[in-house]
mmCIF file of C-alpha atoms in Angstrom:
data_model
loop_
_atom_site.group_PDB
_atom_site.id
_atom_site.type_symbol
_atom_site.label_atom_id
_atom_site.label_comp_id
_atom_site.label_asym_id
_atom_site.label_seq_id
_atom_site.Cartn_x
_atom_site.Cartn_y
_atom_site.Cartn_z
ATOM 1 C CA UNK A 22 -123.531 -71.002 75.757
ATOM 2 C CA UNK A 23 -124.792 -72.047 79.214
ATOM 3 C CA UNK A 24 -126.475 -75.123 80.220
ATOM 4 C CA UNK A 25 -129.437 -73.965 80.505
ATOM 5 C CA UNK A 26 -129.740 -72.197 77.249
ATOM 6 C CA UNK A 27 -128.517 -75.282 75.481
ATOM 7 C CA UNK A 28 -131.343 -77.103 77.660
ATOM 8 C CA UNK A 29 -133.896 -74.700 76.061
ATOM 9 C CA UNK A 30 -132.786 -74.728 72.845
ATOM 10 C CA UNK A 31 -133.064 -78.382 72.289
ATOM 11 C CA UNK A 32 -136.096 -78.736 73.395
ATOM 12 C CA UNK A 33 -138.033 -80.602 70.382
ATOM 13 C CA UNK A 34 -140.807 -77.748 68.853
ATOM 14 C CA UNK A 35 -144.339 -78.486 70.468
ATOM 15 C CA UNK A 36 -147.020 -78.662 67.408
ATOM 16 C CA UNK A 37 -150.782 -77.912 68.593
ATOM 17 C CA UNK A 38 -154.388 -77.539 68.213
ATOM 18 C CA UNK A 39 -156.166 -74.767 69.681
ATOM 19 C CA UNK A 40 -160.124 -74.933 70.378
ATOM 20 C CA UNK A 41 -162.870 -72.671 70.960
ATOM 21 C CA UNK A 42 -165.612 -73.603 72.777
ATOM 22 C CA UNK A 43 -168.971 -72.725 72.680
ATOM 23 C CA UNK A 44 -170.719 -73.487 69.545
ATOM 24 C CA UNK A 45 -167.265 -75.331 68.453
ATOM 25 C CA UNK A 46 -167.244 -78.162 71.327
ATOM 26 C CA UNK A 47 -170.052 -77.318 73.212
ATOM 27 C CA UNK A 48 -173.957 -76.907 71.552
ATOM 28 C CA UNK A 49 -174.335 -73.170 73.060
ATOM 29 C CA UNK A 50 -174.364 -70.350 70.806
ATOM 30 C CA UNK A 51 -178.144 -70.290 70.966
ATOM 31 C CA UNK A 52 -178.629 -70.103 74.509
ATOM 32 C CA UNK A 53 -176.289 -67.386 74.440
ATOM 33 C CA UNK A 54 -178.406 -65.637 71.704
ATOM 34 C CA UNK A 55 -181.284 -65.749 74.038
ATOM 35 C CA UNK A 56 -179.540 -64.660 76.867
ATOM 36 C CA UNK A 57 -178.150 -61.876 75.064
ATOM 37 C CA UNK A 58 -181.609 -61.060 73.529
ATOM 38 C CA UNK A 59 -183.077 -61.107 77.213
ATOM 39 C CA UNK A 60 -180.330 -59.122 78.382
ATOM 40 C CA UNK A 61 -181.304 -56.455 75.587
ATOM 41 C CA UNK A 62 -184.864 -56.271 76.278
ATOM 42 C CA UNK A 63 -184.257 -55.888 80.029
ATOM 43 C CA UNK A 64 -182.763 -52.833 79.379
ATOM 44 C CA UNK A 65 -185.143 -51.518 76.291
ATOM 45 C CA UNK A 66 -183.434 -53.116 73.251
ATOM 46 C CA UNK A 67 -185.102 -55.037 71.270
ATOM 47 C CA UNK A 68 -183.276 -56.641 68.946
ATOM 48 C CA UNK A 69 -183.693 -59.569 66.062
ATOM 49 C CA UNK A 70 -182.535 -62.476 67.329
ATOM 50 C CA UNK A 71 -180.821 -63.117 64.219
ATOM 51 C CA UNK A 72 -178.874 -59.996 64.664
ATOM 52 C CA UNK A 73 -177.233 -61.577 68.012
ATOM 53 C CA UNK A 74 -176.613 -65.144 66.214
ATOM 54 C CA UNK A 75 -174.283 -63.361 64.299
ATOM 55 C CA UNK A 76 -172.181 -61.437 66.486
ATOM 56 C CA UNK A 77 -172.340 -64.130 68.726
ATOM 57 C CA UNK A 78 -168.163 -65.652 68.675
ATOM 58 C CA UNK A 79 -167.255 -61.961 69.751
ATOM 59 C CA UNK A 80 -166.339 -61.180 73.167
ATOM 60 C CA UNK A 81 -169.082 -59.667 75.023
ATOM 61 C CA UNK A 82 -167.517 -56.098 75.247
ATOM 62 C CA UNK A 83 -167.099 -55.941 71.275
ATOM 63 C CA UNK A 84 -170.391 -57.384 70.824
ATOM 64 C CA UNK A 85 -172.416 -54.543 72.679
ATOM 65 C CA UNK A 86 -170.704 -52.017 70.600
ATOM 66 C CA UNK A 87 -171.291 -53.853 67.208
ATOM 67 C CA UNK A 88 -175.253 -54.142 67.807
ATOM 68 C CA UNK A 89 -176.011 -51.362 69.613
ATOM 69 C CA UNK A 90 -173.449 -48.683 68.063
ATOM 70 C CA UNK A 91 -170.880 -45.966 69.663
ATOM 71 C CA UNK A 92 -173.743 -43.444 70.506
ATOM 72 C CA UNK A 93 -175.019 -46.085 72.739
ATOM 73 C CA UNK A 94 -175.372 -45.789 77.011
ATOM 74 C CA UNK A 95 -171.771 -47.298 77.583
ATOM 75 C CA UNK A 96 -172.454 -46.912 81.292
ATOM 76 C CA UNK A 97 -175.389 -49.818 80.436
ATOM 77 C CA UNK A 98 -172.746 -52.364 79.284
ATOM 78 C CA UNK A 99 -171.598 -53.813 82.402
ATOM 79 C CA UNK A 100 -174.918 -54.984 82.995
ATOM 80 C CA UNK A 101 -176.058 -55.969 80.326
ATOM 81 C CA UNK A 102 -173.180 -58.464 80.135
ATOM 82 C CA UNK A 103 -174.244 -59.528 83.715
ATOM 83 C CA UNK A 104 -177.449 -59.821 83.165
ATOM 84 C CA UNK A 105 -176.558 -61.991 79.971
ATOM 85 C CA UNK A 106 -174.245 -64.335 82.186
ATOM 86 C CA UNK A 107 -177.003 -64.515 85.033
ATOM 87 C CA UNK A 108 -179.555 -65.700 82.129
ATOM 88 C CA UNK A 109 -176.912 -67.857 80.296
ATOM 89 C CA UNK A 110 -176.102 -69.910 84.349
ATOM 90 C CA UNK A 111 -179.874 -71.303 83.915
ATOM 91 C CA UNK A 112 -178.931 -72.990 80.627
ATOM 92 C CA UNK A 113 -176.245 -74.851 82.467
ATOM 93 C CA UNK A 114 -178.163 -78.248 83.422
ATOM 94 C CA UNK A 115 -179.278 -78.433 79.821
ATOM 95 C CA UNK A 116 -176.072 -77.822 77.689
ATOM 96 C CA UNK A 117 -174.554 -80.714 75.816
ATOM 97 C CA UNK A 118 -171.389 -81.113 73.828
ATOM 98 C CA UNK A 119 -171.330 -81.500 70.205
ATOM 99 C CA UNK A 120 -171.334 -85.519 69.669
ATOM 100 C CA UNK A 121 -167.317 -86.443 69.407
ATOM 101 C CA UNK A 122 -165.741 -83.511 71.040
ATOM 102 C CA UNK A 123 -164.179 -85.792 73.885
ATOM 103 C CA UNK A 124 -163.197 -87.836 71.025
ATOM 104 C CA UNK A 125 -161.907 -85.256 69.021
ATOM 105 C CA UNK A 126 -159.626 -83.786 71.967
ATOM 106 C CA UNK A 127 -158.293 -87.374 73.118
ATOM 107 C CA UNK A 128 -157.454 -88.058 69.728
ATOM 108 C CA UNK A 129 -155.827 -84.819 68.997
ATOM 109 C CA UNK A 130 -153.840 -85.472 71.947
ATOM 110 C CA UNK A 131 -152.834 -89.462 71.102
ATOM 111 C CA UNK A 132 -151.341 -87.755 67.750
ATOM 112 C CA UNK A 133 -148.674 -85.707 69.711
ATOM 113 C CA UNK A 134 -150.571 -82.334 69.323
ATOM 114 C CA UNK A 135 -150.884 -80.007 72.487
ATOM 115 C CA UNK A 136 -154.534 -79.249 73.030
ATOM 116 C CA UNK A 137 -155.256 -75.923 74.210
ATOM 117 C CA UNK A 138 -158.889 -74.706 74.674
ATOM 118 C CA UNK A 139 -158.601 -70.677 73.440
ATOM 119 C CA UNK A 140 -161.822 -69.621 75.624
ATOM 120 C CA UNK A 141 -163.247 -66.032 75.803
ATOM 121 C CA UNK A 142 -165.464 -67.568 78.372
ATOM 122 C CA UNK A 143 -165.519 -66.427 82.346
ATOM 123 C CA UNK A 144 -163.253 -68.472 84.187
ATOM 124 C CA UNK A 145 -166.870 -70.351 86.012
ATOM 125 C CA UNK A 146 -168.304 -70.544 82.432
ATOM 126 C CA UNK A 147 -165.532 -72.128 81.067
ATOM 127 C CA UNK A 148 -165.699 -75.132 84.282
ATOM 128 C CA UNK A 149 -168.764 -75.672 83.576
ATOM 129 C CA UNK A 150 -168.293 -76.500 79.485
ATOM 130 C CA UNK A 151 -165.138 -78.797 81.019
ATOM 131 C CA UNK A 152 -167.077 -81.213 82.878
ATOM 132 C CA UNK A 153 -169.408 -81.083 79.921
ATOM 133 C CA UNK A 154 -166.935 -82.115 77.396
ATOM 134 C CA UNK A 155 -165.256 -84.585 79.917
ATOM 135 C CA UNK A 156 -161.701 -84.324 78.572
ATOM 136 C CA UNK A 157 -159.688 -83.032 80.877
ATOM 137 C CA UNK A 158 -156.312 -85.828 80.566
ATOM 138 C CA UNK A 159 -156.472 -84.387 76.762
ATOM 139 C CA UNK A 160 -156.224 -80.824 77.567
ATOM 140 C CA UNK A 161 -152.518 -79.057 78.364
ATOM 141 C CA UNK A 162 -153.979 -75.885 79.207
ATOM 142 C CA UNK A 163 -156.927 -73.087 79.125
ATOM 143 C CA UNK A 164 -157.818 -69.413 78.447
ATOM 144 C CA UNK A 165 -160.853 -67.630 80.066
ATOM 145 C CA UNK A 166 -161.665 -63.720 79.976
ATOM 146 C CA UNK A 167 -159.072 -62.715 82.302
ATOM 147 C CA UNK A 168 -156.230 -63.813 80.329
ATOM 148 C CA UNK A 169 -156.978 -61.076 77.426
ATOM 149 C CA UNK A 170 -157.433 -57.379 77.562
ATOM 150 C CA UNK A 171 -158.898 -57.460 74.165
ATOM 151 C CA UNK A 172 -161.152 -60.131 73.044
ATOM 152 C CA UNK A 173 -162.170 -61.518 69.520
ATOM 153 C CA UNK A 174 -161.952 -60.446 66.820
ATOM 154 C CA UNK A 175 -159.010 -58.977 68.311
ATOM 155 C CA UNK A 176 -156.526 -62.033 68.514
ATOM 156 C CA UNK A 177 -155.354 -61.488 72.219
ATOM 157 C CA UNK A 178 -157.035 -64.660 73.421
ATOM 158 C CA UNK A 179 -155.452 -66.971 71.050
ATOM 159 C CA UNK A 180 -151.819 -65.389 72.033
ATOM 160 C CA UNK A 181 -152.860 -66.292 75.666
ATOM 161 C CA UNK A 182 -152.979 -70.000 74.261
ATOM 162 C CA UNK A 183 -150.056 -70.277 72.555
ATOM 163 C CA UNK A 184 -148.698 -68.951 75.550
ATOM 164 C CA UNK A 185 -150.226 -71.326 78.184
ATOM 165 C CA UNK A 186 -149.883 -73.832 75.744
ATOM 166 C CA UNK A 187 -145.738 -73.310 75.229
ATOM 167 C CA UNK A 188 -146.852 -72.858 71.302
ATOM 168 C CA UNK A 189 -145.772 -70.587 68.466
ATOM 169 C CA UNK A 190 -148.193 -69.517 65.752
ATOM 170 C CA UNK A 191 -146.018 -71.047 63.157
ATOM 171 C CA UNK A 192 -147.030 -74.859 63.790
ATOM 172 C CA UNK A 193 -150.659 -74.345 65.585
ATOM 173 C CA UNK A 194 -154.199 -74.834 63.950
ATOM 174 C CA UNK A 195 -157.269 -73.308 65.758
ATOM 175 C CA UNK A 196 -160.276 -74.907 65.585
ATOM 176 C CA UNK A 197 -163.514 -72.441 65.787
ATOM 177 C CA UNK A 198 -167.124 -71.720 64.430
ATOM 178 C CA UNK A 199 -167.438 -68.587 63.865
ATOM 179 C CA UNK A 200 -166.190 -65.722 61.329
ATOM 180 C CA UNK A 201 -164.649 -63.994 64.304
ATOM 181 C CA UNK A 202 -162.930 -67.084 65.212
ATOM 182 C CA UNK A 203 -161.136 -67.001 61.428
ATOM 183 C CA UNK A 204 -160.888 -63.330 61.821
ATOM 184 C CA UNK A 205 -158.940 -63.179 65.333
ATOM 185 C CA UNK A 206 -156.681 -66.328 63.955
ATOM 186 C CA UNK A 207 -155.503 -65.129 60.481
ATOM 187 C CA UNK A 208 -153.938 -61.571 62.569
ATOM 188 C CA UNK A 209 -151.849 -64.438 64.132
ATOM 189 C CA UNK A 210 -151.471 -66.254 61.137
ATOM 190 C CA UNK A 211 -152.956 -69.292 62.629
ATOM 191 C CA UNK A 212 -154.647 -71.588 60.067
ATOM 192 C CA UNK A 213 -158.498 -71.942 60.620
ATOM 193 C CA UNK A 214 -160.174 -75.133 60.441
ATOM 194 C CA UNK A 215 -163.956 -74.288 60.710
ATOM 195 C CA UNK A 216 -167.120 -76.116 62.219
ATOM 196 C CA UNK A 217 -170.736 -75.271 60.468
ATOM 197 C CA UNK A 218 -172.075 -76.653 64.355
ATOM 198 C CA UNK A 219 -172.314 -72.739 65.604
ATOM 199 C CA UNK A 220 -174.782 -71.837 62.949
ATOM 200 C CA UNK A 221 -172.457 -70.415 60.756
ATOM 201 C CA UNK A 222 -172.316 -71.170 57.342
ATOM 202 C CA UNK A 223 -169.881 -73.204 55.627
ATOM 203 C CA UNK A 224 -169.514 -70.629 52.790
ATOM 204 C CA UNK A 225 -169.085 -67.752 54.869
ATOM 205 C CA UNK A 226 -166.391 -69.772 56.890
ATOM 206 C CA UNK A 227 -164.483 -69.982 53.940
ATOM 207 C CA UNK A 228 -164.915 -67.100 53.083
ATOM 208 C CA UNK A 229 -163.424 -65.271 56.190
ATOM 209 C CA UNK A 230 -160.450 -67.596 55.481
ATOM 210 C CA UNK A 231 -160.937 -70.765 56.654
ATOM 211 C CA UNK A 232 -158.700 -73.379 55.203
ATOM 212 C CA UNK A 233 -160.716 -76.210 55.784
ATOM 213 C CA UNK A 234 -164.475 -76.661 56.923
ATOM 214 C CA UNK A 235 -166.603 -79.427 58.136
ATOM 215 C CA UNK A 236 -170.437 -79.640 59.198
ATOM 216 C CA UNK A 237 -169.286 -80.730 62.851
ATOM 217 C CA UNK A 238 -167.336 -83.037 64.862
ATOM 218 C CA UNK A 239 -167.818 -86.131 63.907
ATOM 219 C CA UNK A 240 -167.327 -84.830 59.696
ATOM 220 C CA UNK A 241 -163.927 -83.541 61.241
ATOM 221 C CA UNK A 242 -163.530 -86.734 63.144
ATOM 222 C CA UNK A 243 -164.391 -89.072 60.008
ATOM 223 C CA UNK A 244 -162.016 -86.730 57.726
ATOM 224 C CA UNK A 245 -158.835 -86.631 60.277
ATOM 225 C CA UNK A 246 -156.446 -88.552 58.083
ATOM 226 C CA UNK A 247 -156.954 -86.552 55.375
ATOM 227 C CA UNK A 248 -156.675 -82.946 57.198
ATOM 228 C CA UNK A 249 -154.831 -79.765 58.576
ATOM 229 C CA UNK A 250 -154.861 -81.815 61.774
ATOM 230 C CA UNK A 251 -153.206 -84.692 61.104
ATOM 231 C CA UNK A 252 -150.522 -83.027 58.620
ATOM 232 C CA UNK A 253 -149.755 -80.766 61.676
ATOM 233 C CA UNK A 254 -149.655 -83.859 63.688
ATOM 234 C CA UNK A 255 -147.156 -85.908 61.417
ATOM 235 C CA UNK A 256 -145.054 -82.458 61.143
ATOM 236 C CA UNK A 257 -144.706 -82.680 64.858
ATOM 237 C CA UNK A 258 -143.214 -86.306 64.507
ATOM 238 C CA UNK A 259 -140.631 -85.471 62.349
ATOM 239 C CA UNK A 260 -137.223 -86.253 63.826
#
């Protein structure tokens, strides 16, 4: 055996936490559900709002198809997911992050775990929800659209993590908000802790397969000692 492999090979096993973002950390899935549903009328769709909500999680491409079907104007869905983005940039000054997701990152971090934020987002998008969370020494590394040929439900986005992150799926817990977030993470095998915060109910977390769910943040935050989180955490520390 070489150096180098040796090298490798004891290198201790990284354990980590991998995040969505909007509606998970950041308070957005609404103002992408009116974005979307301006996007849509722009064009001559008009479409319950409450129909968007809930595909809302999926990656724009895969959300086009679901609510507006195969026999739909494909040649239409470029812009209507840049019409959606030029609507969503005028929410920017007024987005906030969920109260505790700084928190939640640092202190995900402090534990040992490698913090990864598994984003579907554009690469600008995703800047912009950084300096809104403000926890940038917490985070190892970051996924936008352009590191996934397939987004969510499809699970490419969270390989891209464990990737950036130097993470296997074996001793990683995603944290999302939707039921495409549990969908895309069980193909992995990646345990699910959920967040009610994207409008999503708790219920129909669990039900997509969720192995733990909380109303937000600062539940998950307040329950940390008891949770998927901090087991992975104290794995991790294991000589």
């Amino acid at each position: 055996m070489t150096d180098s492999a040796s090298s490798t090979d004891d290198r201790p096993t990284r354990h980590g936490v991998l995040f969505d973002v909007d509606g998970t950390l950041v308070d957005s899935n609404y103002q992408h559900t009116m974005a979307w549903w301006q996007a849509f009328r722009r064009f001559g769709h008009d479409l319950p709002m409450a129909e968007i909500h809930r595909a809302i999680g999926m990656g724009g491409d895969k959300l086009v198809a679901h609510l507006l079907g195969d026999d739909r104007d494909t040649e239409q869905d470029g812009e209507l997911d840049a019409t959606r983005s030029a609507v969503f940039s005028t929410f920017w000054p007024g987005l906030r992050s969920f109260e505790g997701a700084g928190e939640l990152l640092r202190r995900c971090a402090d534990e040992g775990l490698t913090v990864v934020l598994a984003s579907s987002a554009s690469h600008q998008e995703l800047a912009v929800s950084r300096g809104i969370i403000g926890a940038d020494e917490a985070i190892s590394a970051a996924t936008s659209s352009g590191d996934a040929e397939n987004s969510k439900p499809d699970p490419d986005i969270l390989q891209a993590a464990l990737t950036a992150g130097g993470l296997d799926a074996a001793n990683t817990v995603f944290v999302g908000d939707s039921v495409w977030d549990v969908l895309a993470a069980s193909e992995l095998g990646i345990p699910t802790v959920g967040l009610a915060s994207g409008g999503t109910s708790a219920a129909e977390l669990r039900e997509a397969g969720a192995v733990e769910v909380h109303k937000d943040i600062r539940a998950l935050l307040t329950a940390f000692d008891d949770g998927a989180l901090h087991r992975l955490a104290a794995a991790g520390a294991k000589p």
